[in-house]
PDB file of C-alpha atoms in Angstrom:
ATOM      1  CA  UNK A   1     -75.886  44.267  87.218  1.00 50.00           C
ATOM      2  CA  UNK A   2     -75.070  40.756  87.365  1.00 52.00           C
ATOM      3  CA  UNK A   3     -72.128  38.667  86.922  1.00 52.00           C
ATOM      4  CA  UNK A   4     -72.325  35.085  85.196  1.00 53.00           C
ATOM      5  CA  UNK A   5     -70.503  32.718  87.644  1.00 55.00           C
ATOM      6  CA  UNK A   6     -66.978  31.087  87.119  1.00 54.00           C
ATOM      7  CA  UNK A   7     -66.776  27.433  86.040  1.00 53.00           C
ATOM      8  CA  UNK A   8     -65.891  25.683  88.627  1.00 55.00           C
ATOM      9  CA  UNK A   9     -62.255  24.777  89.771  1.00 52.00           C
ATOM     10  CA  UNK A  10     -61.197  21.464  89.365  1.00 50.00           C
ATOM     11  CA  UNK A  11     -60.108  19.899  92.788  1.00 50.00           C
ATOM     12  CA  UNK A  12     -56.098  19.993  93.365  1.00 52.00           C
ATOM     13  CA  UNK A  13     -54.098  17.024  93.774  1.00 49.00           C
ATOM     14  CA  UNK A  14     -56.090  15.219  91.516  1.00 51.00           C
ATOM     15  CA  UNK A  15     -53.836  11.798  90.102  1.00 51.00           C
ATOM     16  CA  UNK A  16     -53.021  11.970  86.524  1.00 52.00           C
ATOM     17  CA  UNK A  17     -53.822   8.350  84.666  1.00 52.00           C
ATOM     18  CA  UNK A  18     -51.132   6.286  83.944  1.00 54.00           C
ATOM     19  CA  UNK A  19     -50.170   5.593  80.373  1.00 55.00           C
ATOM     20  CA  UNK A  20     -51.322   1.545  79.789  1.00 62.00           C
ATOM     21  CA  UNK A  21     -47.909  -0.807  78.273  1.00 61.00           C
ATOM     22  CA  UNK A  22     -50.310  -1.395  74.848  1.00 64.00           C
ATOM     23  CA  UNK A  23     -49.541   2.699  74.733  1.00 61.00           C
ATOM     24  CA  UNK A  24     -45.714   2.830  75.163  1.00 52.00           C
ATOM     25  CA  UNK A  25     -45.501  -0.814  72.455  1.00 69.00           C
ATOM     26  CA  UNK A  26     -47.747   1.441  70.050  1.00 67.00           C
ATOM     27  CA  UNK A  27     -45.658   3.746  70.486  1.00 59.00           C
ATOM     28  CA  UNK A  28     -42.419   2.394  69.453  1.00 65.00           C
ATOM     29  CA  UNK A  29     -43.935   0.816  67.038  1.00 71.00           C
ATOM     30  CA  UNK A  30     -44.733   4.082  65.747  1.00 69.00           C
ATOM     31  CA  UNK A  31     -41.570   5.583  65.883  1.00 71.00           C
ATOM     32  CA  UNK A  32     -39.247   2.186  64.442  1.00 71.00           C
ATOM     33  CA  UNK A  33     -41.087   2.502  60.932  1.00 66.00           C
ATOM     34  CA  UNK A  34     -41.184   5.862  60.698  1.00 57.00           C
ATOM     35  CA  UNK A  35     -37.600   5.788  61.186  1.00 63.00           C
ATOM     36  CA  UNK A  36     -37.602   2.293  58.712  1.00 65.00           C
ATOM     37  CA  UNK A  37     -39.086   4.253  55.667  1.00 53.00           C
ATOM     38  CA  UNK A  38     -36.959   7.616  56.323  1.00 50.00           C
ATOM     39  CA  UNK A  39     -34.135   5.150  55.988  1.00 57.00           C
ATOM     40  CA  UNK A  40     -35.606   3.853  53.290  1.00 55.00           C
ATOM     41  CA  UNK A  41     -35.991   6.780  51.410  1.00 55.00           C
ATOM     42  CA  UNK A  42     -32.750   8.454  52.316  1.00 46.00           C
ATOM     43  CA  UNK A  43     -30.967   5.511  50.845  1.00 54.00           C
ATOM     44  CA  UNK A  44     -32.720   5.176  47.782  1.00 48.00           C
ATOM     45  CA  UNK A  45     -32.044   9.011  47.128  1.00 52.00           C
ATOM     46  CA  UNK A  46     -28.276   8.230  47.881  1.00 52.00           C
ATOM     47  CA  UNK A  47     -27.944  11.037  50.540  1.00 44.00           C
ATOM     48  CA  UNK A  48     -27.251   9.446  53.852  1.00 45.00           C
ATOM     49  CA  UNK A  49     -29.412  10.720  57.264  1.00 42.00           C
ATOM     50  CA  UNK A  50     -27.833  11.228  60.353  1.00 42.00           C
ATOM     51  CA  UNK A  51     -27.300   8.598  62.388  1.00 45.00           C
ATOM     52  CA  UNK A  52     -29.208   6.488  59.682  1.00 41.00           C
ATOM     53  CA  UNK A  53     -26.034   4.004  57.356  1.00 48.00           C
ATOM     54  CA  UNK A  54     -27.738   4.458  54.316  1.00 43.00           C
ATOM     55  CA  UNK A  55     -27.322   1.068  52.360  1.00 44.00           C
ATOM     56  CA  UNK A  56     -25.956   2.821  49.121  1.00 45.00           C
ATOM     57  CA  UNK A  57     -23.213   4.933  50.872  1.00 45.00           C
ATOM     58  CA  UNK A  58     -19.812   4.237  50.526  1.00 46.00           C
ATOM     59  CA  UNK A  59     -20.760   2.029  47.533  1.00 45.00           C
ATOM     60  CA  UNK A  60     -17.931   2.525  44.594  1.00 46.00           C
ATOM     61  CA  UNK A  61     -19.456   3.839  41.204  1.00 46.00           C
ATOM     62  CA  UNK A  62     -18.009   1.845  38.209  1.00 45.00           C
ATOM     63  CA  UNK A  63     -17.418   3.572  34.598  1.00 47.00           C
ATOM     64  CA  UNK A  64     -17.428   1.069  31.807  1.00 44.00           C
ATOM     65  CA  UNK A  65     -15.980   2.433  28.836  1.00 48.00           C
ATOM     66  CA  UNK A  66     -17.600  -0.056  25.354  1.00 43.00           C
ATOM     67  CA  UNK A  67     -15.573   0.159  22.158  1.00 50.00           C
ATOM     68  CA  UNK A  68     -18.099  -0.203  19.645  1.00 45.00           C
ATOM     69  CA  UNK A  69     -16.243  -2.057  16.549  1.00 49.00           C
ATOM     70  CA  UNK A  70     -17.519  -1.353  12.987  1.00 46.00           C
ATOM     71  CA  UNK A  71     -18.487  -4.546  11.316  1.00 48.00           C
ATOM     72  CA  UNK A  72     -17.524  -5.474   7.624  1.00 46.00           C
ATOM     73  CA  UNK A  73     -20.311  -6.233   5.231  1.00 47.00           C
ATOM     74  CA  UNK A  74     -19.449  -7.582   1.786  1.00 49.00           C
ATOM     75  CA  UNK A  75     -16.745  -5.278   0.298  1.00 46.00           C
ATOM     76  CA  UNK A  76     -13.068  -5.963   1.081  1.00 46.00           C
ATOM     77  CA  UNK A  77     -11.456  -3.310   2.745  1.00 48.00           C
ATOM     78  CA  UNK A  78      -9.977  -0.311   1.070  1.00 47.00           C
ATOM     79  CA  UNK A  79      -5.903  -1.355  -0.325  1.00 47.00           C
ATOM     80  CA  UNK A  80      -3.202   0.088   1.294  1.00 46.00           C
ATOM     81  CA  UNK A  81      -0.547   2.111  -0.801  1.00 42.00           C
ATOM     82  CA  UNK A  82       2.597  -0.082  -1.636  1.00 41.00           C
ATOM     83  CA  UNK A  83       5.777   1.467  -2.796  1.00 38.00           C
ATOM     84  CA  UNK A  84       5.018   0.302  -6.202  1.00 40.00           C
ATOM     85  CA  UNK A  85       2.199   1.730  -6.119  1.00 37.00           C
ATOM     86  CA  UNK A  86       3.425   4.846  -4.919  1.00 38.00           C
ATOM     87  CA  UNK A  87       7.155   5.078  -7.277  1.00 39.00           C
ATOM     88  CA  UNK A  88       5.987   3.456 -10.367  1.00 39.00           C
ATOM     89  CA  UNK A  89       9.036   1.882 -12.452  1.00 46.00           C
ATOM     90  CA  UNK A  90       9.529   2.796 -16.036  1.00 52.00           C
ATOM     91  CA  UNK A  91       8.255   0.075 -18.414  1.00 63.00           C
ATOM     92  CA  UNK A  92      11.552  -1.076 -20.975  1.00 69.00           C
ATOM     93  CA  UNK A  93      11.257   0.159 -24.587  1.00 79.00           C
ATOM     94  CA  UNK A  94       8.913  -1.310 -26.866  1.00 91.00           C
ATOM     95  CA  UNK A  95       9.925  -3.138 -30.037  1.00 93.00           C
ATOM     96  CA  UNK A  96      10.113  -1.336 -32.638  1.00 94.00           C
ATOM     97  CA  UNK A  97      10.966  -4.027 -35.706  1.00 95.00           C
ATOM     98  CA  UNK A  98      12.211  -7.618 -35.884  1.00 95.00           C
ATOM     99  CA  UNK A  99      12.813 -10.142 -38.199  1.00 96.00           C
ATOM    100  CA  UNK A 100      16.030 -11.886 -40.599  1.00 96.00           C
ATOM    101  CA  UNK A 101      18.181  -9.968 -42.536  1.00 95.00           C
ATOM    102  CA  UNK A 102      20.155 -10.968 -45.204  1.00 94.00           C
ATOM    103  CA  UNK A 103      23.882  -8.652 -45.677  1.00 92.00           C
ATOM    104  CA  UNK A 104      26.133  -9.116 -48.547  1.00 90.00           C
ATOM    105  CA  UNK A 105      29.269  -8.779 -47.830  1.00 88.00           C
ATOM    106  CA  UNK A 106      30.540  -5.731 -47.973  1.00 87.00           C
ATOM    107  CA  UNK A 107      27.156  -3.691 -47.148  1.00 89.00           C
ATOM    108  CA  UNK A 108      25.632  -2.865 -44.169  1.00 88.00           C
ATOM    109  CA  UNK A 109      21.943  -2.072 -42.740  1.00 89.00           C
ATOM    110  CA  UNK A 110      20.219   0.954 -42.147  1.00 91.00           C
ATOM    111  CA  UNK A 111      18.375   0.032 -38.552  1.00 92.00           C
ATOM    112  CA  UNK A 112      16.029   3.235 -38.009  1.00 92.00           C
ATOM    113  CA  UNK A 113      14.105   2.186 -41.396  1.00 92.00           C
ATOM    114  CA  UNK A 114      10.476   0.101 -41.289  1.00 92.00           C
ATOM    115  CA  UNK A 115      11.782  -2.794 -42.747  1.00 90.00           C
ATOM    116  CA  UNK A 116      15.647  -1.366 -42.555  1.00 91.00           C
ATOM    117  CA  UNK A 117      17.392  -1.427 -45.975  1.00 88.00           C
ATOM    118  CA  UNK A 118      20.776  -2.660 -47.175  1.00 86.00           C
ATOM    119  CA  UNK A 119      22.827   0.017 -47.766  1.00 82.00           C
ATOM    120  CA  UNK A 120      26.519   0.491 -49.193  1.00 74.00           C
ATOM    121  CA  UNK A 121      26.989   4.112 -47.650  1.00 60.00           C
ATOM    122  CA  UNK A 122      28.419   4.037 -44.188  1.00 57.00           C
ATOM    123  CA  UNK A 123      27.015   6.904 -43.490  1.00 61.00           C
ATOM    124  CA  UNK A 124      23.266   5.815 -43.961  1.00 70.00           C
ATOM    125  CA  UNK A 125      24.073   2.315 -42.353  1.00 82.00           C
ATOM    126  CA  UNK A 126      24.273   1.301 -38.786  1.00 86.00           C
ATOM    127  CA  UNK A 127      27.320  -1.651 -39.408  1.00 86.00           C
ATOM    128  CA  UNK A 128      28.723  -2.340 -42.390  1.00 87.00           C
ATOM    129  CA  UNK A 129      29.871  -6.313 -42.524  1.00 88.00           C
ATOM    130  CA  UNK A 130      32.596  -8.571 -44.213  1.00 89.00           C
ATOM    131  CA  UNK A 131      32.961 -12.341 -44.138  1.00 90.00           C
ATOM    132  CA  UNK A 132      36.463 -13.525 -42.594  1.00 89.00           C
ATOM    133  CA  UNK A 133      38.462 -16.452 -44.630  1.00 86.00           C
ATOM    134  CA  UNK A 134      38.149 -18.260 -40.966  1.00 87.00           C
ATOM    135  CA  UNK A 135      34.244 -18.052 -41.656  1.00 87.00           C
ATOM    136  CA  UNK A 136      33.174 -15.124 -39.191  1.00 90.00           C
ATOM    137  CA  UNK A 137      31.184 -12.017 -39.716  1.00 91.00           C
ATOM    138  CA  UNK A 138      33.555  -9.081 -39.205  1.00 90.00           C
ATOM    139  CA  UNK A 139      31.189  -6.208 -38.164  1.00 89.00           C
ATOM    140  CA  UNK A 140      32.329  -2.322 -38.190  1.00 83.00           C
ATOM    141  CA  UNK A 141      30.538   0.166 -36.252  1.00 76.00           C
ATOM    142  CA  UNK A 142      31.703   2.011 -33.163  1.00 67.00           C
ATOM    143  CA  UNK A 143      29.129   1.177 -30.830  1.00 77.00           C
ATOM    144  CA  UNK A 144      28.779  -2.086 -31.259  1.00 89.00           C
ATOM    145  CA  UNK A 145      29.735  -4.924 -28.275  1.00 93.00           C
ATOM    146  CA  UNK A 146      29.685  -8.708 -28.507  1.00 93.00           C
ATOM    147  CA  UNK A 147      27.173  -9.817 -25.731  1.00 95.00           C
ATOM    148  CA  UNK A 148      28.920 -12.436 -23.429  1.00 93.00           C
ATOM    149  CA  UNK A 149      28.258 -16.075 -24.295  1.00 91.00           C
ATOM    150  CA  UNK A 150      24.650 -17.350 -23.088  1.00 90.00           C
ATOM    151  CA  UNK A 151      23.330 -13.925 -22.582  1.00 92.00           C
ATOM    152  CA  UNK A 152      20.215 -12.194 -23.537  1.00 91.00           C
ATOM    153  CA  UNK A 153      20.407  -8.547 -22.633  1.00 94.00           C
ATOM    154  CA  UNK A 154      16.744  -6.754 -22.564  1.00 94.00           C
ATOM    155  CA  UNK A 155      17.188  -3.433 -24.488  1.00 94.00           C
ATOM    156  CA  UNK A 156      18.227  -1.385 -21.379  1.00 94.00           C
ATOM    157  CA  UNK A 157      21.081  -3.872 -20.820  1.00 95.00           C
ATOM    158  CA  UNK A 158      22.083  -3.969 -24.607  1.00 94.00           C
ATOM    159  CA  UNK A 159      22.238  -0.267 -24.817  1.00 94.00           C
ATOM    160  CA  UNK A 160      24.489  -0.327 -21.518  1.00 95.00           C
ATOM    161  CA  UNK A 161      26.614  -2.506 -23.187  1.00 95.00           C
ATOM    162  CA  UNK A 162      26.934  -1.069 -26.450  1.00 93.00           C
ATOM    163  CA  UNK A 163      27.925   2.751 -24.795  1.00 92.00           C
ATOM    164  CA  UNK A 164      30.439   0.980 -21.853  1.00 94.00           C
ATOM    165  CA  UNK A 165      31.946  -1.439 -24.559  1.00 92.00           C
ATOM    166  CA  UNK A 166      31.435  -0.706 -28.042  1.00 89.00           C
ATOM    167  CA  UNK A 167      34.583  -1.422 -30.451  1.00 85.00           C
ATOM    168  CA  UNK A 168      34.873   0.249 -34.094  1.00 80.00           C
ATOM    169  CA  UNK A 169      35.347  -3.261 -35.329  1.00 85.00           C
ATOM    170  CA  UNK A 170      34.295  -7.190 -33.814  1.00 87.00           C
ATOM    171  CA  UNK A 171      34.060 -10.204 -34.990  1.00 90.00           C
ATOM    172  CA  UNK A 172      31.827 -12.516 -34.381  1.00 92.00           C
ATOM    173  CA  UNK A 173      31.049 -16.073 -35.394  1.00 93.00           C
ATOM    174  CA  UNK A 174      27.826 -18.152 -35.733  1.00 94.00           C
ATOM    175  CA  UNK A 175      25.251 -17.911 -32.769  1.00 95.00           C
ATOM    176  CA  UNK A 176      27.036 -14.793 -31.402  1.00 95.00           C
ATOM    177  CA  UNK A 177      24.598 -11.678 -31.419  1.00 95.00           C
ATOM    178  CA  UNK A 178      26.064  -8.016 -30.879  1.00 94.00           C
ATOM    179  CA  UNK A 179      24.367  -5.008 -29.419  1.00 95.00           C
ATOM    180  CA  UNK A 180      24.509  -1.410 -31.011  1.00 93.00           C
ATOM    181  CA  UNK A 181      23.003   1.874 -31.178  1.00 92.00           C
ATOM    182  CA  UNK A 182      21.229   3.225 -34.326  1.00 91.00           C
ATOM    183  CA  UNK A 183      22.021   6.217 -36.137  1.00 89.00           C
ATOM    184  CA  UNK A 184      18.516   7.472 -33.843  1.00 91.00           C
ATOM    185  CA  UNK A 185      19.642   6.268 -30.243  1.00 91.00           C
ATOM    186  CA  UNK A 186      17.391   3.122 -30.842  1.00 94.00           C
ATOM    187  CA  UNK A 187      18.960  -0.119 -28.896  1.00 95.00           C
ATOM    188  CA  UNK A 188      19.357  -3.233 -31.169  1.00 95.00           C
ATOM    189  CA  UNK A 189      20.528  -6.601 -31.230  1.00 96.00           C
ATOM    190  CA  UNK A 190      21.781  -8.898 -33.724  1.00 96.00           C
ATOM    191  CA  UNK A 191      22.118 -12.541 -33.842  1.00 96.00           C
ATOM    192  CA  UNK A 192      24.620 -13.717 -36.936  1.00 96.00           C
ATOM    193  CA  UNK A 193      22.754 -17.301 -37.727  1.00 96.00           C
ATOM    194  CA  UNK A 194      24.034 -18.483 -40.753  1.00 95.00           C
ATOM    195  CA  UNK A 195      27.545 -17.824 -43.025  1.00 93.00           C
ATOM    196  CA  UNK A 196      28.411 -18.285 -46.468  1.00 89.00           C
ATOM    197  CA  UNK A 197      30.988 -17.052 -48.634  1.00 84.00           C
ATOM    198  CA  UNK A 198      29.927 -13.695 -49.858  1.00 87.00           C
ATOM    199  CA  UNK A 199      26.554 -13.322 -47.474  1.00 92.00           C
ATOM    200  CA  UNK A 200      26.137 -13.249 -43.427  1.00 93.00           C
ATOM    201  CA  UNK A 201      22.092 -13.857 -42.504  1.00 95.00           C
ATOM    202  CA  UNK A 202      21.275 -12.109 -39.684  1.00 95.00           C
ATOM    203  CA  UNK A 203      18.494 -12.004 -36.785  1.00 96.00           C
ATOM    204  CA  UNK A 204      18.102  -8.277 -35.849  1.00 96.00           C
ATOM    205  CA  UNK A 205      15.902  -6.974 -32.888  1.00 96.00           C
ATOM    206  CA  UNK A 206      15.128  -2.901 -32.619  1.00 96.00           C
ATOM    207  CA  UNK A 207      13.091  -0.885 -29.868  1.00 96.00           C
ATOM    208  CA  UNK A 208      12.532   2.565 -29.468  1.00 94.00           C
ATOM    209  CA  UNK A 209      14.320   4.705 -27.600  1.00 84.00           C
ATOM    210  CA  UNK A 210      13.366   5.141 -23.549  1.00 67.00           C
ATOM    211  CA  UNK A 211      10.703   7.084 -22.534  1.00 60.00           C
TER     212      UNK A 211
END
């Protein structure tokens, strides 16, 4: 049988070559941008490498916080409740008749009639009136007060002043008016406007009642 040879053996001691300076620059070359793009990519990941200052680490994040504001078209904006709104006041009493009246003396007026009517009862009428020799209407009615001079009372006011200061009799001369109370709880007000010897003429205002 025979054996193929073995390869020859290289000769021992033999010098290794020596690496050329182009080798080592192309090297480094090599290795700065691999390192340049790891950097690079590390710090646009965020995640620093070691050894490697990342240019986005240690950078501060900033939250802004933007109100948005509704704008107005057009329309004006919805009222807001006021306390009148909110507590109504009651409105005063309506009228319910005016106009002259002419009393003879001695008679009186039933009020709570559309127009009222002279009457002689007292019963029926609200005031019964008389003429004074001193030429002053001399009313008699017990809820019946002479407004102050240079007043006009609204009908809340004249029915105050008729229930806190009503007399059973007054007198009062010409231009002087007098609130009262009719035989139905309406306020009224009379004005005595003219005199003569057996008449008194009269301006008489009536509302109704408060609601």
């Amino acid at each position: 049988m025979t054996f193929p040879s073995p390869p020859p053996t290289p000769p021992q001691g033999a010098p290794r070559v020596k690496k050329s300076p182009e080798h080592w620059t192309a090297v480094a070359a090599l290795i700065t941008a691999v390192t340049g793009v790891v950097t690079f990519l590390v710090g646009f990941i965020g995640l620093p490498a070691a050894g490697v200052n990342s240019p986005t680490a240690g950078t501060a994040t900033v939250t802004t916080t933007v109100t948005a504001t509704p704008a107005v078209t057009g329309g004006s904006s919805a009222p807001t409740p006021t306390a009148e709104a909110s507590h109504p006041t009651s409105s005063s009493p309506s009228e319910y008749w005016s106009g002259p009246l002419l009393v003879t003396s001695g008679f009186g007026f039933d009020l709570d009639l559309v127009p009222p009517e002279q009457t002689s009862g007292t019963m029926a009428a609200d005031f019964s009136l008389n003429v004074t020799q001193d030429g002053k209407a001399a009313f008699t009615y017990y809820t019946m007060a002479v407004v102050p001079e240079g007043q006009s009372p609204s009908p809340d006011q004249c029915a105050l002043l008729a229930k806190t200061q009503g007399l059973g009799d007054s007198t009062v001369p010409v231009g002087r008016s007098s609130c009262l109370i009719t035989g139905e709880g309406r306020p009224a007000l009379v004005t005595v406007t003219a005199l003569t010897s057996g008449t008194v003429s009269l301006d008489a205002h009536v509302w109704n009642t408060a609601e």
